[in-house]
CSV table of C-alpha atoms in Angstrom, one decimal:
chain,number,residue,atom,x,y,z
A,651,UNK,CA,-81.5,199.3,86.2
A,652,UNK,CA,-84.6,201.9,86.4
A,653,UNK,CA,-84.0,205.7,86.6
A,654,UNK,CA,-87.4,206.2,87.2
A,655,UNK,CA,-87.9,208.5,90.5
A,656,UNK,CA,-83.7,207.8,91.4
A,657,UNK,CA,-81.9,210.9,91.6
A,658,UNK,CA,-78.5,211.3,89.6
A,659,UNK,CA,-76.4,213.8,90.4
A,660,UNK,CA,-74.1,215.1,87.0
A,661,UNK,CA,-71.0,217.2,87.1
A,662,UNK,CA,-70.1,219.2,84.2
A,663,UNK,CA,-73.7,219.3,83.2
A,664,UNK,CA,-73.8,222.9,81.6
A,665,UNK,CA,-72.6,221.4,78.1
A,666,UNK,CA,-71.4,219.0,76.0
A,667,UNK,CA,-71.6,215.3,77.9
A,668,UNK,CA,-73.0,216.5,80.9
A,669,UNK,CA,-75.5,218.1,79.3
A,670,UNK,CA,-76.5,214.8,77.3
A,671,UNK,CA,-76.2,212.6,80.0
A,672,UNK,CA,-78.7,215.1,81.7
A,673,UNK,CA,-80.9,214.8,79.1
A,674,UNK,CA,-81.4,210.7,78.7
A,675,UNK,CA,-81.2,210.7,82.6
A,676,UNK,CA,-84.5,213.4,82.8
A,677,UNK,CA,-86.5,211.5,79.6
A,678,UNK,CA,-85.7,208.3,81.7
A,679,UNK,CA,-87.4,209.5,84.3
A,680,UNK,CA,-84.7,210.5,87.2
A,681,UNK,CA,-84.9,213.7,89.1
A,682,UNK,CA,-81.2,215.3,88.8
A,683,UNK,CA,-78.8,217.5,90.6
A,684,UNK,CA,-76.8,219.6,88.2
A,685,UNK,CA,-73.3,220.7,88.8
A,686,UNK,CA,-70.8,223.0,86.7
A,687,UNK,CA,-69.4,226.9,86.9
A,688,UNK,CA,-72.1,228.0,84.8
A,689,UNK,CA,-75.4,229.5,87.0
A,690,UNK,CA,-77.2,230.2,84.1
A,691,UNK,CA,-76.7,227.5,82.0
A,692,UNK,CA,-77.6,225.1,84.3
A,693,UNK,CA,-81.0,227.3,84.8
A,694,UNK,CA,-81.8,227.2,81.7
A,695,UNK,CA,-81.4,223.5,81.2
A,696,UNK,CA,-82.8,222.6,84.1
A,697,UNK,CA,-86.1,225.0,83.4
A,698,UNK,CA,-85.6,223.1,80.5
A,699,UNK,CA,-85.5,219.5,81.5
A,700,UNK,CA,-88.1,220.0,84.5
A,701,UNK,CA,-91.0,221.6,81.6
A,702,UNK,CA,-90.1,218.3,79.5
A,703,UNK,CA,-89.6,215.7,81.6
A,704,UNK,CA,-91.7,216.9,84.9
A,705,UNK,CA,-88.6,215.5,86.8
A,706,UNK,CA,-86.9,217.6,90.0
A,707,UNK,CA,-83.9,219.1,89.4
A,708,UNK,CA,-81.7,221.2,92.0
A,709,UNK,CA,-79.0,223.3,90.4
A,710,UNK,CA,-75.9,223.4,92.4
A,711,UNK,CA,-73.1,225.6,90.4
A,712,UNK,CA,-69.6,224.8,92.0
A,713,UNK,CA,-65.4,225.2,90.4
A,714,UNK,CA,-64.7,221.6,91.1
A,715,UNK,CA,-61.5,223.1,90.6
A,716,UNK,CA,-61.4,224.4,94.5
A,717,UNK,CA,-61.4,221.8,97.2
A,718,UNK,CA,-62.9,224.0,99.5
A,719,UNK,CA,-65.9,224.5,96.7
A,720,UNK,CA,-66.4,220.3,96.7
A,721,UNK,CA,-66.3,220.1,100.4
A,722,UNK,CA,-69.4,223.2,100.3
A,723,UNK,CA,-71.0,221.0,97.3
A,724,UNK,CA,-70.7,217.6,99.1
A,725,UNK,CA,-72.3,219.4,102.6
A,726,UNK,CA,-75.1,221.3,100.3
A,727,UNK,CA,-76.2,218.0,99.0
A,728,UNK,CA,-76.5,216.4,102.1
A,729,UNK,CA,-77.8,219.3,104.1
A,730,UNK,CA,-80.8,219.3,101.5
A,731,UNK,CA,-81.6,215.6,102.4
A,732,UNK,CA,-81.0,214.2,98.5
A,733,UNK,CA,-79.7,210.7,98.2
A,734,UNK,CA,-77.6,210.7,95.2
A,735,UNK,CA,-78.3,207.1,93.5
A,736,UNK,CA,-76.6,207.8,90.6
A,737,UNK,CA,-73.2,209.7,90.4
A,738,UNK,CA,-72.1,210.7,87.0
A,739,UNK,CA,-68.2,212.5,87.6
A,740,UNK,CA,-67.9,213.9,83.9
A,741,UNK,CA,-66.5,217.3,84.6
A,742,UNK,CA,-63.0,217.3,83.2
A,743,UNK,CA,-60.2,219.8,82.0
A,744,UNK,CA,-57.1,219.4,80.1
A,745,UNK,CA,-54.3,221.7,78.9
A,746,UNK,CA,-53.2,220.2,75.5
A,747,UNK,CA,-49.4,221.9,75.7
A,748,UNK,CA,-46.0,220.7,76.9
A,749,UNK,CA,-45.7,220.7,81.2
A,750,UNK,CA,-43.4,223.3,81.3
A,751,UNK,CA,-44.5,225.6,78.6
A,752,UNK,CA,-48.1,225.9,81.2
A,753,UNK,CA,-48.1,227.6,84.8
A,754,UNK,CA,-48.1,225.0,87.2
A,755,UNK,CA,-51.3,226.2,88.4
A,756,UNK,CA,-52.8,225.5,85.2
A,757,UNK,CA,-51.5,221.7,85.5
A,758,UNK,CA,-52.6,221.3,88.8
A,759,UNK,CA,-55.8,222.5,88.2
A,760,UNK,CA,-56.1,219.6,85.5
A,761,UNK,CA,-55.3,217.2,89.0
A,762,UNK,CA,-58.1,218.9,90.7
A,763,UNK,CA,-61.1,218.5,88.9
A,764,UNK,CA,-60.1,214.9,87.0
A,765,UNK,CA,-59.2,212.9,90.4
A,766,UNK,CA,-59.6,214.8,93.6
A,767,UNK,CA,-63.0,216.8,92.7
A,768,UNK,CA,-64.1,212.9,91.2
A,769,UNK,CA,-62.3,210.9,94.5
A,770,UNK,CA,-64.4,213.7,96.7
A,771,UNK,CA,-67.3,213.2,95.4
A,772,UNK,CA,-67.2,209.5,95.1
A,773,UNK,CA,-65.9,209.0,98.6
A,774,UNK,CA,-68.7,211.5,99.5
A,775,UNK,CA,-71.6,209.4,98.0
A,776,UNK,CA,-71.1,206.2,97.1
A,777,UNK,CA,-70.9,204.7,100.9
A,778,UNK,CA,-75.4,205.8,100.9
A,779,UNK,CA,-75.6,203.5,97.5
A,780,UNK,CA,-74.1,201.2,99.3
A,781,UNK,CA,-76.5,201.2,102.4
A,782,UNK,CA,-79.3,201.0,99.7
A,783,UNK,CA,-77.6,198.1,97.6
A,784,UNK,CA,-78.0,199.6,94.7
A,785,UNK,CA,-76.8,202.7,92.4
A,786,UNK,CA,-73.9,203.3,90.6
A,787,UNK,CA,-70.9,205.4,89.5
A,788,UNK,CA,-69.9,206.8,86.0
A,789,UNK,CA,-66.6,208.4,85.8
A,790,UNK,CA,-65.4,209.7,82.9
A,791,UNK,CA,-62.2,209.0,81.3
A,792,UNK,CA,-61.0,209.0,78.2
A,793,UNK,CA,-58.9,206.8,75.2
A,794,UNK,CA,-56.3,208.9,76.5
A,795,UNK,CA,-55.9,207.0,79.7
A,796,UNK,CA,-53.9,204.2,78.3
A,797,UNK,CA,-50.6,205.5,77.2
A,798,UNK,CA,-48.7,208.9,78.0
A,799,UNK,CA,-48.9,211.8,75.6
A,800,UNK,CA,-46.2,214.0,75.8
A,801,UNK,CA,-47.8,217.5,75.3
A,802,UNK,CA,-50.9,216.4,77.7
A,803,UNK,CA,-49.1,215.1,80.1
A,804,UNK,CA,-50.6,215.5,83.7
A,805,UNK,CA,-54.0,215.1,81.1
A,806,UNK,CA,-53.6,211.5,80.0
A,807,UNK,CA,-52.1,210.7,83.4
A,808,UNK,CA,-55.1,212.3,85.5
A,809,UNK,CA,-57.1,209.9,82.9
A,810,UNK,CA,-55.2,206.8,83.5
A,811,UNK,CA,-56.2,207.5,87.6
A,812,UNK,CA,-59.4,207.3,87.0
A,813,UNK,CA,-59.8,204.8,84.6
A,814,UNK,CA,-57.6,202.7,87.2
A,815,UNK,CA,-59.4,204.1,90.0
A,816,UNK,CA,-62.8,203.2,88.7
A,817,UNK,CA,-61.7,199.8,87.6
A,818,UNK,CA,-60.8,199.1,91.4
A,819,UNK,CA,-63.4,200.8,92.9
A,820,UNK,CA,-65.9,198.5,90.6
A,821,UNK,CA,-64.2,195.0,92.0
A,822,UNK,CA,-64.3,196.1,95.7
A,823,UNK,CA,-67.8,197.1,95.2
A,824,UNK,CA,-69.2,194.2,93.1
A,825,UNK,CA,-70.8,192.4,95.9
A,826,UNK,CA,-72.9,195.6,97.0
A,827,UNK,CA,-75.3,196.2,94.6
A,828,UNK,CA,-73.2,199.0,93.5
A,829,UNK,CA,-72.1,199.3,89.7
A,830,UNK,CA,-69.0,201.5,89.0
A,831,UNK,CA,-68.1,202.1,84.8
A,832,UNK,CA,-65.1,203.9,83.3
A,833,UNK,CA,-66.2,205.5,80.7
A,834,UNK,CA,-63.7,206.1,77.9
A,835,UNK,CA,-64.7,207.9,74.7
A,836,UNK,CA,-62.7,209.7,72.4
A,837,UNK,CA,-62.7,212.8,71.1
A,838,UNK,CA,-66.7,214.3,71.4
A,839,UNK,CA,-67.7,217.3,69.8
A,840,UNK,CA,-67.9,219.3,72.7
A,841,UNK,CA,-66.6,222.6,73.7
A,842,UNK,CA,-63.8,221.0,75.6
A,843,UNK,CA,-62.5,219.8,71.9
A,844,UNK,CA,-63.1,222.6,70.2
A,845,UNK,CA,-61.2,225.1,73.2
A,846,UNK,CA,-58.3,222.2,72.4
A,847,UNK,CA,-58.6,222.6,68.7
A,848,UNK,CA,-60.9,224.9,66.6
A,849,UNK,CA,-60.1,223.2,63.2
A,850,UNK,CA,-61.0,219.9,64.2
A,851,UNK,CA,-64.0,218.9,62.5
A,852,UNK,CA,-67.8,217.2,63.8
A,853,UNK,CA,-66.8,214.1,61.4
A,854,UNK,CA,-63.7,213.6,63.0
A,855,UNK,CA,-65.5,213.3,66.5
A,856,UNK,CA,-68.5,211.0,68.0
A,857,UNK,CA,-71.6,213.4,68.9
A,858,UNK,CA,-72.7,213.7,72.5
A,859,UNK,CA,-76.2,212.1,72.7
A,860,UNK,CA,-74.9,208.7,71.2
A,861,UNK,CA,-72.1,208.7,73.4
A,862,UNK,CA,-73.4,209.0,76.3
A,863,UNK,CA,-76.6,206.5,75.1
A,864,UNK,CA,-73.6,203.7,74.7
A,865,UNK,CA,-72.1,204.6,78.2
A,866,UNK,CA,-75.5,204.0,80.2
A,867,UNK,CA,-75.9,201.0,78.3
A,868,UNK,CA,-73.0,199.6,79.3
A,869,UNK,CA,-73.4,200.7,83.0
A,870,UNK,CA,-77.1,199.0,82.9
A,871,UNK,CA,-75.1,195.7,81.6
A,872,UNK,CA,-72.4,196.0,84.8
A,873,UNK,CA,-69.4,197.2,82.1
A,874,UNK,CA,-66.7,198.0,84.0
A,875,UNK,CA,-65.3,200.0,81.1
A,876,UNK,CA,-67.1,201.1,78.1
A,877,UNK,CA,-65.7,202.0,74.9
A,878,UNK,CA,-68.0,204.4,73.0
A,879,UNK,CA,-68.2,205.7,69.8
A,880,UNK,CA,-66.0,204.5,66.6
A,881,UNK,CA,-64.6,201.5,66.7
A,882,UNK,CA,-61.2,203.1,66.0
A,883,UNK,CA,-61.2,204.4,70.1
A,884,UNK,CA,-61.3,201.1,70.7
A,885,UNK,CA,-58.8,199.9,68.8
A,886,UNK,CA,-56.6,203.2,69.5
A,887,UNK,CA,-56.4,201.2,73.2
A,888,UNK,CA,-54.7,197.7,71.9
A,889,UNK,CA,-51.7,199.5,71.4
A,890,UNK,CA,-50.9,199.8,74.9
A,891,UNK,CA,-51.2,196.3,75.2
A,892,UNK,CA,-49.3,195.1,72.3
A,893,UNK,CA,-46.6,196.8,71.1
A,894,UNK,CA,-43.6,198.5,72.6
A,895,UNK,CA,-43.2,201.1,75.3
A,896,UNK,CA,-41.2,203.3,73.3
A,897,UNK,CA,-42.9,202.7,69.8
A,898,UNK,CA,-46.2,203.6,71.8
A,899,UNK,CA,-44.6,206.3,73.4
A,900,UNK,CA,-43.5,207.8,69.9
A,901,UNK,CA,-47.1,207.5,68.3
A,902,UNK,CA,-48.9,209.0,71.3
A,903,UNK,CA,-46.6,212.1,70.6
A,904,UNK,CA,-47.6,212.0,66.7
A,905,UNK,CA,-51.3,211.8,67.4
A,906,UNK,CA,-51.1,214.9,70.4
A,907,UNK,CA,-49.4,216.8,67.4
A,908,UNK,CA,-52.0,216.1,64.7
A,909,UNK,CA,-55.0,217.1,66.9
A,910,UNK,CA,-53.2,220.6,68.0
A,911,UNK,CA,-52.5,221.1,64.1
A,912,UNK,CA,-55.4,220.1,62.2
């Protein structure tokens, strides 16, 4: 795949991830439409990215958190005339405490950003990739997707929608032209990690800009899941696969523990 001259559009973009994938996307040549809370950021990284890369970029700022605010994002796009080629769903919150120690509007909000905010947006777009025959869909999950973790509970479970989403998604659409890749990486030093845990330190996580380097090189090789960074986030996944529910259950609860403690 060339990203020369397609145009990607990146939630989450203000930091961390987004920001990366932002970053290789522009020095690859795609013109981009940036997404996240944050006006300024995304100003600034975009007058940023277009004095580098002398690529377009349209900064959108939306709470993916607010149905309402998809549905204006998804009619903004489109009432602007940009074909989104590329759609990179990355935004992504989690609350990293027991259920019912956290308002429920907290949890849900965890719901609306990780599936409906990435369903949306995917349901929004991907039918004008299709047309074209080509383009593709990133969404990001996580290593957390493949077991429960009691104390991010609706968090691994929102992850395990989209990696199962995105998994389906890729075999209905593997005739079209269209790629779709789960990404699931594991702990990043990003914000989101370090508003999760401020003890946790940069050698105990994978840094953005490889990361997200590993993910679009397994989306240009048709991956419909991509493992990146240490080998250990790949390996933390066999364990769903091989060894008992409850025994599984028990270390996802011991590792949920160690990261809020470090």
């Amino acid at each position: 795949m060339t990203y020369q001259g397609m145009t990607a559009l990146v939630t989450g973009a203000s930091m961390g991830l987004g920001e990366a994938f932002a970053s290789e996307l522009a020095a690859k040549g795609a013109n981009l439409v940036l997404v996240a809370r944050s006006e300024d950021k995304l100003n600034r990284l975009a007058e940023t990215l277009r004095t580098e890369a002398k690529v377009e970029v349209t900064v959108l700022p939306a709470d993916l958190s607010s149905a309402e605010a998809v549905e204006r994002l998804i009619a903004d796009v489109k009432g602007r005339d940009i074909r989104i080629e590329l759609l990179i769903n990355n935004a992504g919150l989690g609350m990293f405490e027991n259920f019912l120690d956290t308002s429920f509007a907290k949890q849900v909000e965890q719901v609306e950003v990780n599936v409906r905010a990435l369903v949306s947006l995917t349901h929004a777009f991907a039918p004008g990739m299709v047309a074209a025959h080509r383009g593709g869909v990133i969404n990001l999950a996580s290593t957390a997707a493949f077991q429960p973790l009691a104390g991010a509970t609706v968090y691994a479970a929102s992850k395990a929608f989209v990696l199962f989403f995105s998994e389906g998604l890729a075999l209905e659409l593997e005739r079209t032209g269209v790629k779709v890749t789960a990404a699931c990486p594991g702990p990043v030093a990003t914000q989101f990690f370090v508003n999760m845990n401020p003890k946790l330190q940069a050698k105990q996580m994978d840094q953005p800009g490889p990361v997200v380097s590993e993910i679009l090189r397994g989306f240009e090789r048709g991956k419909k899941v991509v493992y990146p960074g240490k080998l250990a986030n790949r390996i933390s996944t066999w364990g769903a696969r091989f060894l008992p529910r409850n025994m599984i259950l028990r270390l996802a609860v011991g590792v949920t523990k160690k990261l809020n403690q470090t």
